[in-house]
Amino acid sequence: MELFYHPLSRYSQKVLIALYEKQANFYPRIVDLRDPFSRQKFHQLYPHARLPLLKTQDEQLIPESSIIIEYLDRHFNSSTQLLPTEPMHNLQVRLFDRLIDNDISNSLFQLEKLHDSDKSSEFEIKKLEKQLLLQFQHLDTQLAQHHWICGDSFTLADCALIPCLNYGFRHLNLLDFDQVWRYWQQAQLRGAWMLVQEEILLAEMEDNIGKRGIP
C-alpha cells in the first residue's frame, strides 16, 4: 500500500495513527500541496487532490480519513480493532468520529486561517474559540465516564481526536478540562501517536527552515 499524505495535516495524522495501530506496512508518499510541482503530480494521480489518500495493493484509490481507516480495519485483523463489531458501540464510535471531524478539526482549521489572515478580527477569533471550548467541554463530560473516547478500547474516534488535541493544547486554554488533560497525557504514551509525533516534529523543523530561507 501507499499513503499519500502530509505530516502536518490532522487528517493525515489521523490515518497514520490507525496504520501504526494496525501495524500495517505501507510506503509513505509525502505530498506538499503548497508546492505547485508536487500538487500537479498528485493531481494527475487523484484529480480531487485531497489528502490523505490510500493506494491499495490492487491499485484502488481510497480517499477520506474515516473511510481509509474502515478499509484498514476490515483488511488487517491483527492488533487494535478500531471499529467495534457490536452495533451500538460501533454507532457511537462513528458518531464521535464525525463530531470531532466536523465540529473540532474543521473549526481548528478555520481558526488557523483566521490567525494567519491580516484581515480577521479579534471578535471572529474569540467567537470561534468559544465554540471550540464548548466542544471540548462536552468531550470532558464524555471522558469522565470512559478511559478512551468511547470506552476502554482505542478506536477510530481516538484517531480523530488526538491530532486535534496536539493543536488545541498549543493554542487554546484547555487546562481547565481535567478529563481532557488526563486523556491527553495517556495519549502521548500511545506508541502509534509517538511515531506520528516524530514525523510532525521533523516536518515542523523543515517547514521553519524553509520559511527562514536556510538551505
Short mmCIF file of the C-alpha atoms (twelve columns), coordinates in Angstrom:
data_MODEL
# 
_entry.id   MODEL 
# 
loop_
_atom_site.group_PDB 
_atom_site.id 
_atom_site.type_symbol 
_atom_site.label_atom_id 
_atom_site.label_alt_id 
_atom_site.label_comp_id 
_atom_site.label_asym_id 
_atom_site.label_seq_id 
_atom_site.Cartn_x 
_atom_site.Cartn_y 
_atom_site.Cartn_z 
_atom_site.pdbx_PDB_model_num 
ATOM 1   C CA . MET A 1   0.000   0.000  0.000   1 
ATOM 2   C CA . GLU A 2   0.973   3.625  -0.465  1 
ATOM 3   C CA . LEU A 3   -0.215  6.532  1.677   1 
ATOM 4   C CA . PHE A 4   -0.200  9.989  0.132   1 
ATOM 5   C CA . TYR A 5   -0.229  12.477 2.995   1 
ATOM 6   C CA . HIS A 6   1.435   15.383 4.737   1 
ATOM 7   C CA . PRO A 7   2.694   15.052 8.338   1 
ATOM 8   C CA . LEU A 8   1.240   18.443 9.352   1 
ATOM 9   C CA . SER A 9   -2.259  17.572 8.132   1 
ATOM 10  C CA . ARG A 10  -4.506  16.479 11.010  1 
ATOM 11  C CA . TYR A 11  -6.493  14.133 8.767   1 
ATOM 12  C CA . SER A 12  -3.214  12.591 7.603   1 
ATOM 13  C CA . GLN A 13  -2.127  12.216 11.226  1 
ATOM 14  C CA . LYS A 14  -5.439  10.502 11.960  1 
ATOM 15  C CA . VAL A 15  -4.738  7.867  9.298   1 
ATOM 16  C CA . LEU A 16  -1.109  7.467  10.348  1 
ATOM 17  C CA . ILE A 17  -2.223  6.646  13.896  1 
ATOM 18  C CA . ALA A 18  -4.530  3.960  12.504  1 
ATOM 19  C CA . LEU A 19  -1.801  2.483  10.292  1 
ATOM 20  C CA . TYR A 20  0.610   2.243  13.216  1 
ATOM 21  C CA . GLU A 21  -2.101  0.807  15.482  1 
ATOM 22  C CA . LYS A 22  -2.829  -1.854 12.851  1 
ATOM 23  C CA . GLN A 23  0.925   -2.437 12.347  1 
ATOM 24  C CA . ALA A 24  0.291   -2.271 8.612   1 
ATOM 25  C CA . ASN A 25  3.159   -1.978 6.144   1 
ATOM 26  C CA . PHE A 26  2.916   0.943  3.730   1 
ATOM 27  C CA . TYR A 27  5.050   3.226  1.588   1 
ATOM 28  C CA . PRO A 28  4.898   6.854  2.797   1 
ATOM 29  C CA . ARG A 29  4.396   9.365  -0.035  1 
ATOM 30  C CA . ILE A 30  4.608   12.881 1.382   1 
ATOM 31  C CA . VAL A 31  2.764   15.446 -0.738  1 
ATOM 32  C CA . ASP A 32  3.115   19.201 -0.186  1 
ATOM 33  C CA . LEU A 33  0.058   20.751 -1.806  1 
ATOM 34  C CA . ARG A 34  1.599   24.209 -1.332  1 
ATOM 35  C CA . ASP A 35  4.270   23.282 -3.864  1 
ATOM 36  C CA . PRO A 36  2.973   23.653 -7.476  1 
ATOM 37  C CA . PHE A 37  5.036   20.755 -8.849  1 
ATOM 38  C CA . SER A 38  4.057   18.407 -6.015  1 
ATOM 39  C CA . ARG A 39  0.402   19.418 -6.329  1 
ATOM 40  C CA . GLN A 40  0.344   18.928 -10.097 1 
ATOM 41  C CA . LYS A 41  1.923   15.500 -9.848  1 
ATOM 42  C CA . PHE A 42  -0.572  14.422 -7.188  1 
ATOM 43  C CA . HIS A 43  -3.443  15.895 -9.217  1 
ATOM 44  C CA . GLN A 44  -2.533  13.588 -12.098 1 
ATOM 45  C CA . LEU A 45  -2.976  10.613 -9.802  1 
ATOM 46  C CA . TYR A 46  -6.043  11.933 -7.993  1 
ATOM 47  C CA . PRO A 47  -7.851  14.870 -9.653  1 
ATOM 48  C CA . HIS A 48  -9.523  15.979 -6.400  1 
ATOM 49  C CA . ALA A 49  -6.010  16.483 -4.956  1 
ATOM 50  C CA . ARG A 50  -7.108  15.999 -1.348  1 
ATOM 51  C CA . LEU A 51  -5.060  14.363 1.379   1 
ATOM 52  C CA . PRO A 52  -4.834  11.748 2.725   1 
ATOM 53  C CA . LEU A 53  -5.192  9.135  0.004   1 
ATOM 54  C CA . LEU A 54  -4.527  5.411  0.275   1 
ATOM 55  C CA . LYS A 55  -3.467  3.416  -2.776  1 
ATOM 56  C CA . THR A 56  -4.091  -0.247 -2.099  1 
ATOM 57  C CA . GLN A 57  -2.122  -3.225 -3.377  1 
ATOM 58  C CA . ASP A 58  -4.728  -3.738 -6.116  1 
ATOM 59  C CA . GLU A 59  -4.345  -0.091 -7.266  1 
ATOM 60  C CA . GLN A 60  -7.604  1.081  -5.682  1 
ATOM 61  C CA . LEU A 61  -7.588  4.732  -4.555  1 
ATOM 62  C CA . ILE A 62  -9.328  5.342  -1.225  1 
ATOM 63  C CA . PRO A 63  -9.822  8.955  -0.053  1 
ATOM 64  C CA . GLU A 64  -11.227 10.397 3.214   1 
ATOM 65  C CA . SER A 65  -9.605  9.587  6.551   1 
ATOM 66  C CA . SER A 66  -12.545 7.719  8.131   1 
ATOM 67  C CA . ILE A 67  -13.088 5.573  5.012   1 
ATOM 68  C CA . ILE A 68  -9.383  4.753  4.841   1 
ATOM 69  C CA . ILE A 69  -9.425  3.649  8.478   1 
ATOM 70  C CA . GLU A 70  -12.519 1.498  7.906   1 
ATOM 71  C CA . TYR A 71  -10.717 -0.169 4.995   1 
ATOM 72  C CA . LEU A 72  -7.701  -0.839 7.215   1 
ATOM 73  C CA . ASP A 73  -9.860  -2.240 9.998   1 
ATOM 74  C CA . ARG A 74  -11.540 -4.666 7.599   1 
ATOM 75  C CA . HIS A 75  -8.333  -5.857 5.948   1 
ATOM 76  C CA . PHE A 76  -5.986  -6.010 8.934   1 
ATOM 77  C CA . ASN A 77  -7.476  -8.135 11.695  1 
ATOM 78  C CA . SER A 78  -4.398  -8.178 13.889  1 
ATOM 79  C CA . SER A 79  -3.660  -5.668 16.644  1 
ATOM 80  C CA . THR A 80  -6.063  -2.837 17.504  1 
ATOM 81  C CA . GLN A 81  -9.679  -3.099 16.351  1 
ATOM 82  C CA . LEU A 82  -10.669 0.477  15.554  1 
ATOM 83  C CA . LEU A 83  -14.348 -0.106 14.726  1 
ATOM 84  C CA . PRO A 84  -16.245 -2.253 17.241  1 
ATOM 85  C CA . THR A 85  -18.313 -5.178 15.980  1 
ATOM 86  C CA . GLU A 86  -21.145 -4.561 18.450  1 
ATOM 87  C CA . PRO A 87  -23.674 -2.389 16.545  1 
ATOM 88  C CA . MET A 88  -24.478 0.261  19.163  1 
ATOM 89  C CA . HIS A 89  -20.836 0.658  20.190  1 
ATOM 90  C CA . ASN A 90  -19.902 0.914  16.512  1 
ATOM 91  C CA . LEU A 91  -22.540 3.620  16.024  1 
ATOM 92  C CA . GLN A 92  -21.209 5.607  18.991  1 
ATOM 93  C CA . VAL A 93  -17.648 5.454  17.652  1 
ATOM 94  C CA . ARG A 94  -18.792 6.642  14.221  1 
ATOM 95  C CA . LEU A 95  -20.820 9.445  15.810  1 
ATOM 96  C CA . PHE A 96  -17.890 10.803 17.809  1 
ATOM 97  C CA . ASP A 97  -15.624 10.476 14.791  1 
ATOM 98  C CA . ARG A 98  -17.970 12.696 12.770  1 
ATOM 99  C CA . LEU A 99  -18.462 15.171 15.632  1 
ATOM 100 C CA . ILE A 100 -14.715 15.506 16.148  1 
ATOM 101 C CA . ASP A 101 -14.001 15.964 12.432  1 
ATOM 102 C CA . ASN A 102 -16.853 18.383 11.743  1 
ATOM 103 C CA . ASP A 103 -17.045 20.391 14.962  1 
ATOM 104 C CA . ILE A 104 -13.438 20.359 16.169  1 
ATOM 105 C CA . SER A 105 -10.929 19.557 13.422  1 
ATOM 106 C CA . ASN A 106 -12.627 21.688 10.767  1 
ATOM 107 C CA . SER A 107 -13.135 24.524 13.265  1 
ATOM 108 C CA . LEU A 108 -9.458  24.376 14.205  1 
ATOM 109 C CA . PHE A 109 -8.635  24.745 10.514  1 
ATOM 110 C CA . GLN A 110 -10.823 27.852 10.366  1 
ATOM 111 C CA . LEU A 111 -9.072  29.189 13.472  1 
ATOM 112 C CA . GLU A 112 -5.687  28.638 11.855  1 
ATOM 113 C CA . LYS A 113 -6.810  30.587 8.793   1 
ATOM 114 C CA . LEU A 114 -8.052  33.460 10.978  1 
ATOM 115 C CA . HIS A 115 -4.742  33.617 12.851  1 
ATOM 116 C CA . ASP A 116 -2.840  33.659 9.556   1 
ATOM 117 C CA . SER A 117 -5.020  36.335 7.973   1 
ATOM 118 C CA . ASP A 118 -4.312  40.053 8.351   1 
ATOM 119 C CA . LYS A 119 -7.992  40.819 7.783   1 
ATOM 120 C CA . SER A 120 -9.511  38.689 10.560  1 
ATOM 121 C CA . SER A 121 -10.966 40.453 13.589  1 
ATOM 122 C CA . GLU A 122 -10.425 39.647 17.255  1 
ATOM 123 C CA . PHE A 123 -14.188 39.151 17.545  1 
ATOM 124 C CA . GLU A 124 -14.179 36.383 14.918  1 
ATOM 125 C CA . ILE A 125 -11.303 34.614 16.632  1 
ATOM 126 C CA . LYS A 126 -12.855 34.807 20.102  1 
ATOM 127 C CA . LYS A 127 -16.220 33.596 18.794  1 
ATOM 128 C CA . LEU A 128 -14.654 30.532 17.185  1 
ATOM 129 C CA . GLU A 129 -12.524 29.838 20.252  1 
ATOM 130 C CA . LYS A 130 -15.664 29.939 22.404  1 
ATOM 131 C CA . GLN A 131 -17.389 27.425 20.144  1 
ATOM 132 C CA . LEU A 132 -14.371 25.126 20.303  1 
ATOM 133 C CA . LEU A 133 -14.142 25.331 24.082  1 
ATOM 134 C CA . LEU A 134 -17.785 24.307 24.283  1 
ATOM 135 C CA . GLN A 135 -16.999 21.208 22.208  1 
ATOM 136 C CA . PHE A 136 -14.087 20.326 24.474  1 
ATOM 137 C CA . GLN A 137 -16.357 20.776 27.489  1 
ATOM 138 C CA . HIS A 138 -18.695 18.154 26.019  1 
ATOM 139 C CA . LEU A 139 -15.726 15.845 25.478  1 
ATOM 140 C CA . ASP A 140 -14.618 16.395 29.060  1 
ATOM 141 C CA . THR A 141 -18.019 15.155 30.240  1 
ATOM 142 C CA . GLN A 142 -17.774 12.132 27.939  1 
ATOM 143 C CA . LEU A 143 -14.265 11.299 29.163  1 
ATOM 144 C CA . ALA A 144 -15.381 11.408 32.793  1 
ATOM 145 C CA . GLN A 145 -17.164 8.125  32.033  1 
ATOM 146 C CA . HIS A 146 -14.640 6.467  29.728  1 
ATOM 147 C CA . HIS A 147 -10.919 5.705  29.572  1 
ATOM 148 C CA . TRP A 148 -10.809 6.452  25.845  1 
ATOM 149 C CA . ILE A 149 -13.483 8.404  23.967  1 
ATOM 150 C CA . CYS A 150 -15.961 5.566  23.579  1 
ATOM 151 C CA . GLY A 151 -14.963 3.127  26.297  1 
ATOM 152 C CA . ASP A 152 -11.972 1.116  27.439  1 
ATOM 153 C CA . SER A 153 -10.682 0.405  23.918  1 
ATOM 154 C CA . PHE A 154 -8.847  2.683  21.487  1 
ATOM 155 C CA . THR A 155 -10.985 3.364  18.401  1 
ATOM 156 C CA . LEU A 156 -11.456 5.431  15.246  1 
ATOM 157 C CA . ALA A 157 -12.756 8.285  17.420  1 
ATOM 158 C CA . ASP A 158 -9.424  8.455  19.269  1 
ATOM 159 C CA . CYS A 159 -7.526  8.518  15.965  1 
ATOM 160 C CA . ALA A 160 -9.591  11.618 15.131  1 
ATOM 161 C CA . LEU A 161 -9.266  13.415 18.467  1 
ATOM 162 C CA . ILE A 162 -5.582  13.107 19.317  1 
ATOM 163 C CA . PRO A 163 -4.286  15.268 16.409  1 
ATOM 164 C CA . CYS A 164 -6.838  17.936 17.381  1 
ATOM 165 C CA . LEU A 165 -5.558  17.997 20.946  1 
ATOM 166 C CA . ASN A 166 -1.999  18.386 19.711  1 
ATOM 167 C CA . TYR A 167 -3.028  21.711 18.181  1 
ATOM 168 C CA . GLY A 168 -5.638  22.552 20.826  1 
ATOM 169 C CA . PHE A 169 -3.263  22.477 23.798  1 
ATOM 170 C CA . ARG A 170 -0.889  24.796 21.951  1 
ATOM 171 C CA . HIS A 171 -3.438  27.446 21.031  1 
ATOM 172 C CA . LEU A 172 -6.438  27.101 23.368  1 
ATOM 173 C CA . ASN A 173 -6.823  27.153 27.132  1 
ATOM 174 C CA . LEU A 174 -7.764  23.510 27.695  1 
ATOM 175 C CA . LEU A 175 -6.115  23.047 31.083  1 
ATOM 176 C CA . ASP A 176 -9.405  23.646 32.887  1 
ATOM 177 C CA . PHE A 177 -10.762 20.394 31.424  1 
ATOM 178 C CA . ASP A 178 -9.362  17.801 33.818  1 
ATOM 179 C CA . GLN A 179 -10.518 14.744 31.871  1 
ATOM 180 C CA . VAL A 180 -9.308  16.109 28.540  1 
ATOM 181 C CA . TRP A 181 -5.914  16.758 30.172  1 
ATOM 182 C CA . ARG A 182 -5.851  13.244 31.631  1 
ATOM 183 C CA . TYR A 183 -6.724  11.832 28.204  1 
ATOM 184 C CA . TRP A 184 -4.006  13.904 26.501  1 
ATOM 185 C CA . GLN A 185 -1.392  12.641 28.958  1 
ATOM 186 C CA . GLN A 186 -2.253  8.990  28.324  1 
ATOM 187 C CA . ALA A 187 -2.483  9.577  24.561  1 
ATOM 188 C CA . GLN A 188 1.103   10.816 24.468  1 
ATOM 189 C CA . LEU A 189 2.233   7.443  25.803  1 
ATOM 190 C CA . ARG A 190 0.490   5.586  22.985  1 
ATOM 191 C CA . GLY A 191 3.104   4.056  20.688  1 
ATOM 192 C CA . ALA A 192 1.268   4.914  17.464  1 
ATOM 193 C CA . TRP A 193 0.964   8.585  18.410  1 
ATOM 194 C CA . MET A 194 4.616   8.724  19.471  1 
ATOM 195 C CA . LEU A 195 5.601   7.615  15.954  1 
ATOM 196 C CA . VAL A 196 3.328   10.251 14.399  1 
ATOM 197 C CA . GLN A 197 4.768   12.932 16.690  1 
ATOM 198 C CA . GLU A 198 8.258   12.168 15.409  1 
ATOM 199 C CA . GLU A 199 7.073   12.874 11.861  1 
ATOM 200 C CA . ILE A 200 5.322   16.078 12.974  1 
ATOM 201 C CA . LEU A 201 8.406   17.440 14.721  1 
ATOM 202 C CA . LEU A 202 10.622  16.685 11.727  1 
ATOM 203 C CA . ALA A 203 8.131   18.304 9.323   1 
ATOM 204 C CA . GLU A 204 7.824   21.387 11.562  1 
ATOM 205 C CA . MET A 205 11.597  21.759 11.648  1 
ATOM 206 C CA . GLU A 206 11.806  21.513 7.852   1 
ATOM 207 C CA . ASP A 207 8.895   23.937 7.492   1 
ATOM 208 C CA . ASN A 208 10.565  26.507 9.751   1 
ATOM 209 C CA . ILE A 209 13.862  26.163 7.931   1 
ATOM 210 C CA . GLY A 210 12.082  26.738 4.632   1 
ATOM 211 C CA . LYS A 211 10.375  29.873 5.951   1 
ATOM 212 C CA . ARG A 212 13.729  31.288 7.087   1 
ATOM 213 C CA . GLY A 213 15.253  30.561 3.705   1 
ATOM 214 C CA . ILE A 214 18.018  28.383 5.167   1 
ATOM 215 C CA . PRO A 215 19.399  25.967 2.540   1 
# 
